[in-house]
Amino acid sequence: MASVEIPMPDDWHVHLRDDDMLAAVVEHTARWFRYGMVMPNLRPPVQTTAQADAYRRRILNRVPAALSHFQPQMTLFVSHDLDLDDLGRGIEAGIVRAVKFYPPGATTNSDQAKGDLGEFDELFGRLVEWNTQLLVHAESTRSDVDLFDREAAFLDDHLAAVCARHPKLGVTLEHVSTAAGVEFVRSNPNVVASITPHHLSRERADLLAFGMKPDLYCKPVLNTAADRDALVEAAVSGDGQFFLGTDSAPHPTTAKYGPNVAAGVFNAPYGLEVVAEVFHQQEALEELGKFVSLNGAAVYGVPPSVDQLRLTRREAQDTIPERLRTSSGEEVVFFGVEEARLWHIEAVA
Ligand code: NCD
Ligand code: ZN
């Protein structure tokens, strides 16, 4: 049976939500991840150090005692309201790890964003001084840009100029979804990228060709098979510019199976199994630890975990959980059940 041991992984992009949903989902991230880079797109967004600190405490209050290894890493939502002195204090105090830019209107709750990426030069200059990473949701919202070209258009229209003006700014291209994005990262030494389990394992035919699948609808949208192949190639290559960020983004079935499908894939429960299966299919399991445990830690300046996990491929299991129910009765569907039937994960004593 195929098997691999890796340092406990980190999830460098995760949506943990709040209240009932937070209470229901956080254990799924905490089970196999050491760190989670927690996205700030709540309503209202997380924009001050005090809000980040309070949110961090709400998260920790909901982590089961047996999973106390889990440490949320907090981010602030970029907008003109961001107070740079407050941000600097938050970074200095170790409360804020990074900031996240969303183009207004691009994705869930980014209607709250204001301003073009090009309008934040003062912030970017300070981030360089503070050695703090800018996390970017890279999608053009121009109405004349095709849905499947939005990432490439954003890189051309916005991110390229920012990287040229701020050559020392560390940028994470979040949930890179296209070959064009991979190419952009490779040609910009200060740009790195997170890649999701769903963009590594699915493409737009899975989303659209057999009836539209709400559970696979996310932003940026799953793109072509060739784009997926470029992502897989980048992930298994071991290249330190690419690492796991699950973008686990739970939405209740009531928001998924309606006329307006909420964007987001809930992959926290089985994302690691999905990535293991991708690497296994590529005969690259020995590179898994770089992608899920080492590369991201190096980018964010932390040593990898000293705890180890063992992942072992197994005979397919019949019955594993496929959804959860929140205390208010909402259901959330798990991504990656097929792959998770094939993998056993355990902590190495
Ligand atoms: C995310 C969410 O639901 O918060 N949705 C998604 O499709 N990825 C937001 C985001 O990261 O774009
Ligand atoms: Zn996200």
Short mmCIF file of C-alpha atoms and ligand atoms in Angstrom, two decimals:
data_model
loop_
_atom_site.label_atom_id
_atom_site.label_comp_id
_atom_site.label_asym_id
_atom_site.label_seq_id
_atom_site.Cartn_x
_atom_site.Cartn_y
_atom_site.Cartn_z
CA MET A 1 0.00 0.00 0.00
CA ALA A 2 1.26 3.49 -0.84
CA SER A 3 2.15 5.46 2.28
CA VAL A 4 3.91 8.70 3.17
CA GLU A 5 4.93 10.55 6.33
CA ILE A 6 4.84 14.34 6.42
CA PRO A 7 5.15 17.11 9.02
CA MET A 8 1.70 18.24 10.14
CA PRO A 9 0.44 20.45 7.30
CA ASP A 10 -0.71 24.08 7.33
CA ASP A 11 -3.74 25.46 5.51
CA TRP A 12 -2.68 28.87 4.24
CA HIS A 13 -6.19 29.95 3.13
CA VAL A 14 -9.35 29.00 5.00
CA HIS A 15 -12.80 30.44 5.71
CA LEU A 16 -13.94 29.51 9.22
CA ARG A 17 -17.01 31.82 9.33
CA ASP A 18 -18.56 32.71 12.70
CA ASP A 19 -21.22 31.65 15.21
CA ASP A 20 -22.99 28.30 14.48
CA MET A 21 -21.06 27.71 11.27
CA LEU A 22 -17.69 28.33 12.95
CA ALA A 23 -18.67 25.94 15.74
CA ALA A 24 -19.54 23.24 13.19
CA VAL A 25 -16.59 23.56 10.80
CA VAL A 26 -13.49 24.45 12.82
CA GLU A 27 -12.79 20.92 14.08
CA HIS A 28 -12.48 19.75 10.47
CA THR A 29 -9.61 22.15 9.81
CA ALA A 30 -8.06 21.62 13.24
CA ARG A 31 -8.01 17.82 12.86
CA TRP A 32 -5.00 17.61 10.50
CA PHE A 33 -3.75 21.18 10.20
CA ARG A 34 -1.38 23.04 12.50
CA TYR A 35 -1.98 26.58 11.20
CA GLY A 36 -4.91 28.00 9.28
CA MET A 37 -4.63 31.38 7.57
CA VAL A 38 -8.09 32.67 8.41
CA MET A 39 -9.78 34.84 5.80
CA PRO A 40 -11.35 38.10 6.99
CA ASN A 41 -14.46 38.21 4.75
CA LEU A 42 -17.04 38.14 7.53
CA ARG A 43 -19.97 40.56 7.59
CA PRO A 44 -18.72 43.12 8.60
CA PRO A 45 -15.13 42.25 7.57
CA VAL A 46 -12.23 41.83 10.02
CA GLN A 47 -10.47 45.18 9.70
CA THR A 48 -8.83 46.05 12.98
CA THR A 49 -6.37 44.33 15.28
CA ALA A 50 -9.01 44.27 18.01
CA GLN A 51 -11.48 42.55 15.68
CA ALA A 52 -8.84 40.02 14.61
CA ASP A 53 -7.95 39.30 18.23
CA ALA A 54 -11.60 38.85 19.20
CA TYR A 55 -12.25 36.61 16.18
CA ARG A 56 -9.16 34.55 17.04
CA ARG A 57 -10.54 33.99 20.54
CA ARG A 58 -13.96 32.97 19.17
CA ILE A 59 -12.21 30.44 16.94
CA LEU A 60 -10.06 29.02 19.74
CA ASN A 61 -13.14 28.73 21.97
CA ARG A 62 -14.63 26.38 19.40
CA VAL A 63 -11.59 24.14 18.86
CA PRO A 64 -12.06 20.80 20.67
CA ALA A 65 -9.54 20.33 23.50
CA ALA A 66 -8.00 17.28 21.79
CA LEU A 67 -7.07 19.46 18.78
CA SER A 68 -5.38 22.27 20.70
CA HIS A 69 -2.36 22.10 18.35
CA PHE A 70 -4.40 24.23 15.91
CA GLN A 71 -3.34 27.88 15.74
CA PRO A 72 -5.38 30.33 13.65
CA GLN A 73 -3.33 32.97 11.80
CA MET A 74 -5.35 36.15 11.43
CA THR A 75 -5.70 38.44 8.41
CA LEU A 76 -7.19 41.91 7.93
CA PHE A 77 -9.43 42.93 5.03
CA VAL A 78 -7.85 45.60 2.81
CA SER A 79 -9.90 48.74 2.21
CA HIS A 80 -9.46 52.49 2.57
CA ASP A 81 -10.79 52.14 6.12
CA LEU A 82 -7.72 50.13 7.16
CA ASP A 83 -5.74 52.07 9.78
CA LEU A 84 -2.05 51.45 9.02
CA ASP A 85 -0.87 52.29 12.53
CA ASP A 86 -3.32 49.79 13.96
CA LEU A 87 -2.19 47.21 11.41
CA GLY A 88 1.46 47.81 12.31
CA ARG A 89 0.68 47.28 15.99
CA GLY A 90 -1.24 44.09 15.19
CA ILE A 91 1.68 42.69 13.21
CA GLU A 92 4.17 43.71 15.91
CA ALA A 93 2.04 42.05 18.58
CA GLY A 94 1.82 38.84 16.55
CA ILE A 95 -1.96 39.10 16.26
CA VAL A 96 -2.12 39.88 12.53
CA ARG A 97 -0.21 37.62 10.12
CA ALA A 98 -1.15 39.13 6.72
CA VAL A 99 -3.67 41.29 4.85
CA LYS A 100 -6.10 40.17 2.17
CA PHE A 101 -7.18 42.18 -0.86
CA TYR A 102 -10.49 41.40 -2.58
CA PRO A 103 -11.61 43.16 -5.76
CA PRO A 104 -14.98 44.77 -4.98
CA GLY A 105 -17.75 42.35 -5.96
CA ALA A 106 -15.53 39.44 -7.03
CA THR A 107 -16.63 36.85 -4.49
CA THR A 108 -18.51 36.05 -1.26
CA ASN A 109 -18.83 39.20 0.89
CA SER A 110 -16.41 41.20 -1.28
CA ASP A 111 -19.20 43.66 -2.00
CA GLN A 112 -17.78 45.18 1.22
CA ALA A 113 -14.43 45.89 -0.49
CA LYS A 114 -13.69 49.36 -1.82
CA GLY A 115 -10.86 50.43 -4.09
CA ASP A 116 -8.58 49.11 -6.82
CA LEU A 117 -5.41 47.22 -5.98
CA GLY A 118 -3.46 50.15 -7.44
CA GLU A 119 -4.80 52.54 -4.79
CA PHE A 120 -2.93 51.03 -1.85
CA ASP A 121 0.69 52.01 -2.48
CA GLU A 122 1.13 53.42 1.02
CA LEU A 123 -0.04 50.14 2.53
CA PHE A 124 2.25 48.14 0.23
CA GLY A 125 5.27 50.23 1.20
CA ARG A 126 4.54 49.56 4.87
CA LEU A 127 4.05 45.82 4.23
CA VAL A 128 7.56 45.73 2.76
CA GLU A 129 8.92 47.42 5.93
CA TRP A 130 7.02 44.99 8.12
CA ASN A 131 8.03 41.98 6.00
CA THR A 132 4.35 41.09 5.77
CA GLN A 133 2.70 39.25 2.90
CA LEU A 134 -0.09 40.73 0.73
CA LEU A 135 -2.69 38.06 -0.05
CA VAL A 136 -4.58 38.72 -3.27
CA HIS A 137 -7.84 37.42 -4.68
CA ALA A 138 -6.94 37.86 -8.33
CA GLU A 139 -10.07 38.16 -10.42
CA SER A 140 -11.02 40.93 -12.79
CA THR A 141 -14.54 42.21 -12.35
CA ARG A 142 -14.59 43.98 -15.73
CA SER A 143 -17.86 43.15 -17.47
CA ASP A 144 -16.11 42.69 -20.83
CA VAL A 145 -13.79 39.98 -19.49
CA ASP A 146 -14.95 36.40 -19.93
CA LEU A 147 -15.55 34.45 -16.72
CA PHE A 148 -12.73 32.01 -17.52
CA ASP A 149 -10.22 34.80 -18.29
CA ARG A 150 -10.73 36.79 -15.10
CA GLU A 151 -7.59 35.65 -13.31
CA ALA A 152 -5.32 36.36 -16.28
CA ALA A 153 -6.96 39.76 -16.83
CA PHE A 154 -6.49 40.77 -13.20
CA LEU A 155 -2.81 39.85 -13.31
CA ASP A 156 -2.32 41.94 -16.47
CA ASP A 157 -4.50 44.88 -15.44
CA HIS A 158 -3.56 45.17 -11.76
CA LEU A 159 -1.05 42.83 -10.15
CA ALA A 160 1.75 43.17 -12.71
CA ALA A 161 1.93 46.94 -12.15
CA VAL A 162 1.91 46.59 -8.35
CA CYS A 163 4.73 44.01 -8.49
CA ALA A 164 6.71 46.36 -10.75
CA ARG A 165 6.22 49.35 -8.41
CA HIS A 166 6.94 47.29 -5.28
CA PRO A 167 9.58 44.76 -6.30
CA LYS A 168 10.24 43.80 -2.67
CA LEU A 169 6.58 43.24 -1.77
CA GLY A 170 5.80 39.60 -1.00
CA VAL A 171 2.54 38.65 -2.71
CA THR A 172 0.51 35.46 -2.44
CA LEU A 173 -1.66 34.85 -5.48
CA GLU A 174 -4.43 33.03 -3.65
CA HIS A 175 -6.10 29.94 -5.10
CA VAL A 176 -4.24 30.20 -8.41
CA SER A 177 -6.55 28.59 -10.95
CA THR A 178 -4.97 28.88 -14.40
CA ALA A 179 -1.82 28.14 -16.39
CA ALA A 180 -1.51 31.91 -16.85
CA GLY A 181 -1.41 32.31 -13.07
CA VAL A 182 1.27 29.63 -12.69
CA GLU A 183 3.31 31.39 -15.37
CA PHE A 184 2.89 34.76 -13.61
CA VAL A 185 4.22 33.26 -10.37
CA ARG A 186 7.17 31.63 -12.09
CA SER A 187 8.19 34.91 -13.70
CA ASN A 188 7.85 37.00 -10.51
CA PRO A 189 10.28 35.87 -7.78
CA ASN A 190 8.40 37.73 -5.01
CA VAL A 191 5.06 36.18 -5.92
CA VAL A 192 4.01 32.81 -4.52
CA ALA A 193 0.70 31.00 -4.86
CA SER A 194 -1.65 28.87 -2.82
CA ILE A 195 -3.45 26.07 -4.67
CA THR A 196 -6.69 24.39 -3.55
CA PRO A 197 -7.57 20.68 -3.49
CA HIS A 198 -10.52 21.29 -5.82
CA HIS A 199 -8.52 23.22 -8.46
CA LEU A 200 -5.94 20.37 -8.41
CA SER A 201 -8.49 17.63 -8.89
CA ARG A 202 -11.42 19.03 -10.88
CA GLU A 203 -11.94 21.15 -13.98
CA ARG A 204 -14.84 23.00 -15.53
CA ALA A 205 -16.34 19.91 -17.17
CA ASP A 206 -16.83 18.45 -13.67
CA LEU A 207 -18.69 21.64 -12.77
CA LEU A 208 -20.77 22.00 -15.93
CA ALA A 209 -20.78 19.05 -18.32
CA PHE A 210 -23.10 16.70 -16.43
CA GLY A 211 -25.53 19.27 -15.03
CA MET A 212 -24.31 22.27 -13.06
CA LYS A 213 -22.91 21.09 -9.70
CA PRO A 214 -23.45 23.73 -7.01
CA ASP A 215 -21.03 21.96 -4.65
CA LEU A 216 -18.20 22.54 -7.14
CA TYR A 217 -19.03 26.19 -7.77
CA CYS A 218 -16.40 28.51 -6.33
CA LYS A 219 -14.42 31.65 -7.14
CA PRO A 220 -12.23 31.63 -9.06
CA VAL A 221 -14.29 29.16 -11.08
CA LEU A 222 -12.80 25.77 -12.01
CA ASN A 223 -11.11 26.35 -15.36
CA THR A 224 -9.97 24.11 -18.25
CA ALA A 225 -8.37 20.67 -17.97
CA ALA A 226 -5.14 22.20 -19.30
CA ASP A 227 -5.25 24.79 -16.49
CA ARG A 228 -5.77 22.05 -13.90
CA ASP A 229 -2.83 20.12 -15.38
CA ALA A 230 -0.59 23.20 -15.05
CA LEU A 231 -1.59 23.51 -11.38
CA VAL A 232 -0.85 19.83 -10.74
CA GLU A 233 2.51 20.15 -12.43
CA ALA A 234 3.39 23.17 -10.25
CA ALA A 235 2.24 21.43 -7.05
CA VAL A 236 4.09 18.15 -7.58
CA SER A 237 7.25 19.87 -8.84
CA GLY A 238 8.29 20.69 -5.28
CA ASP A 239 8.82 24.34 -6.31
CA GLY A 240 8.81 26.44 -3.13
CA GLN A 241 6.61 29.10 -4.73
CA PHE A 242 3.55 26.79 -4.57
CA PHE A 243 1.81 25.45 -1.46
CA LEU A 244 -1.55 24.35 -0.11
CA GLY A 245 -4.32 26.78 0.77
CA THR A 246 -7.57 24.85 0.80
CA ASP A 247 -9.92 27.84 0.40
CA SER A 248 -12.37 25.70 2.35
CA ALA A 249 -15.50 27.88 2.17
CA PRO A 250 -18.60 26.37 3.76
CA HIS A 251 -22.05 27.44 2.65
CA PRO A 252 -25.29 25.82 3.82
CA THR A 253 -27.26 23.77 1.29
CA THR A 254 -29.95 26.44 1.49
CA ALA A 255 -27.47 28.88 -0.11
CA LYS A 256 -26.02 26.30 -2.53
CA TYR A 257 -29.13 24.69 -4.00
CA GLY A 258 -31.13 27.76 -4.98
CA PRO A 259 -31.43 30.13 -7.90
CA ASN A 260 -28.31 32.03 -6.75
CA VAL A 261 -25.56 29.54 -5.96
CA ALA A 262 -23.15 30.71 -3.25
CA ALA A 263 -19.48 30.38 -4.29
CA GLY A 264 -17.33 28.11 -2.17
CA VAL A 265 -16.26 24.47 -1.75
CA PHE A 266 -16.22 22.94 1.74
CA ASN A 267 -13.10 20.79 1.61
CA ALA A 268 -11.81 21.05 5.20
CA PRO A 269 -12.84 17.47 6.12
CA TYR A 270 -11.15 15.69 3.17
CA GLY A 271 -8.92 18.22 1.42
CA LEU A 272 -5.73 16.51 2.54
CA GLU A 273 -6.93 13.15 1.19
CA VAL A 274 -7.78 14.80 -2.14
CA VAL A 275 -4.30 16.28 -2.44
CA ALA A 276 -2.70 12.94 -1.45
CA GLU A 277 -4.65 11.21 -4.20
CA VAL A 278 -3.51 13.80 -6.78
CA PHE A 279 0.13 13.29 -5.78
CA HIS A 280 -0.34 9.50 -5.74
CA GLN A 281 -1.77 9.55 -9.27
CA GLN A 282 1.27 11.57 -10.36
CA GLU A 283 3.62 9.11 -8.59
CA ALA A 284 4.88 12.08 -6.57
CA LEU A 285 3.89 11.19 -3.00
CA GLU A 286 7.44 11.90 -1.82
CA GLU A 287 6.89 15.58 -2.79
CA LEU A 288 3.66 15.88 -0.78
CA GLY A 289 5.36 17.20 2.36
CA LYS A 290 6.89 20.12 0.48
CA PHE A 291 3.53 21.20 -0.91
CA VAL A 292 1.42 20.84 2.24
CA SER A 293 3.92 21.34 5.09
CA LEU A 294 7.23 22.95 4.08
CA ASN A 295 6.85 25.49 1.26
CA GLY A 296 4.14 27.63 2.85
CA ALA A 297 5.86 27.63 6.24
CA ALA A 298 9.04 28.94 4.58
CA VAL A 299 7.10 31.73 2.83
CA TYR A 300 5.48 32.85 6.10
CA GLY A 301 8.75 32.54 8.03
CA VAL A 302 7.82 29.77 10.45
CA PRO A 303 9.53 26.42 11.01
CA PRO A 304 7.55 23.39 9.86
CA SER A 305 5.66 21.41 12.47
CA VAL A 306 7.61 18.83 14.46
CA ASP A 307 4.51 16.61 14.60
CA GLN A 308 4.20 14.00 11.87
CA LEU A 309 1.24 12.48 10.03
CA ARG A 310 1.17 9.22 8.12
CA LEU A 311 -1.13 8.92 5.10
CA THR A 312 -1.78 5.42 3.77
CA ARG A 313 -3.80 4.42 0.73
CA ARG A 314 -6.33 1.68 1.54
CA GLU A 315 -9.18 -0.38 0.14
CA ALA A 316 -12.09 1.97 -0.52
CA GLN A 317 -14.26 2.39 2.59
CA ASP A 318 -18.02 2.40 2.14
CA THR A 319 -19.30 4.58 4.86
CA ILE A 320 -17.69 7.87 5.72
CA PRO A 321 -19.52 11.08 6.66
CA GLU A 322 -20.66 13.16 3.68
CA ARG A 323 -22.13 16.26 5.32
CA LEU A 324 -22.46 18.05 8.64
CA ARG A 325 -25.35 19.76 10.38
CA THR A 326 -24.95 23.00 12.30
CA SER A 327 -26.73 23.62 15.59
CA SER A 328 -29.27 25.74 13.74
CA GLY A 329 -30.11 22.81 11.45
CA GLU A 330 -28.24 23.92 8.31
CA GLU A 331 -26.37 21.25 6.34
CA VAL A 332 -23.00 21.58 4.60
CA VAL A 333 -21.82 19.04 1.99
CA PHE A 334 -18.24 17.70 2.14
CA PHE A 335 -15.98 17.84 -0.91
CA GLY A 336 -13.68 14.89 -1.70
CA VAL A 337 -15.66 11.96 -0.30
CA GLU A 338 -14.50 9.68 -3.15
CA GLU A 339 -10.83 10.35 -2.43
CA ALA A 340 -11.29 10.15 1.33
CA ARG A 341 -12.65 6.61 1.02
CA LEU A 342 -9.18 5.69 -0.29
CA TRP A 343 -6.96 7.23 2.39
CA HIS A 344 -6.27 6.67 6.06
CA ILE A 345 -4.57 9.47 8.00
CA GLU A 346 -3.07 9.07 11.45
CA ALA A 347 -0.74 10.97 13.74
CA VAL A 348 2.69 9.36 14.10
CA ALA A 349 3.42 8.85 17.79
C1 NCD B 1 -15.09 32.21 -0.64
C2 NCD B 1 -16.15 32.36 0.46
O1 NCD B 1 -17.21 31.72 0.34
O2 NCD B 1 -15.91 33.06 1.43
N1 NCD B 1 -15.69 31.61 -1.78
C3 NCD B 1 -15.06 30.98 -2.80
O3 NCD B 1 -15.72 30.60 -3.76
N2 NCD B 1 -13.77 30.76 -2.78
C4 NCD B 1 -14.48 33.54 -0.92
C5 NCD B 1 -13.23 33.46 -1.75
O4 NCD B 1 -12.15 33.05 -1.30
O5 NCD B 1 -13.32 33.82 -2.94
ZN ZN B 2 -11.11 32.09 -0.07
#
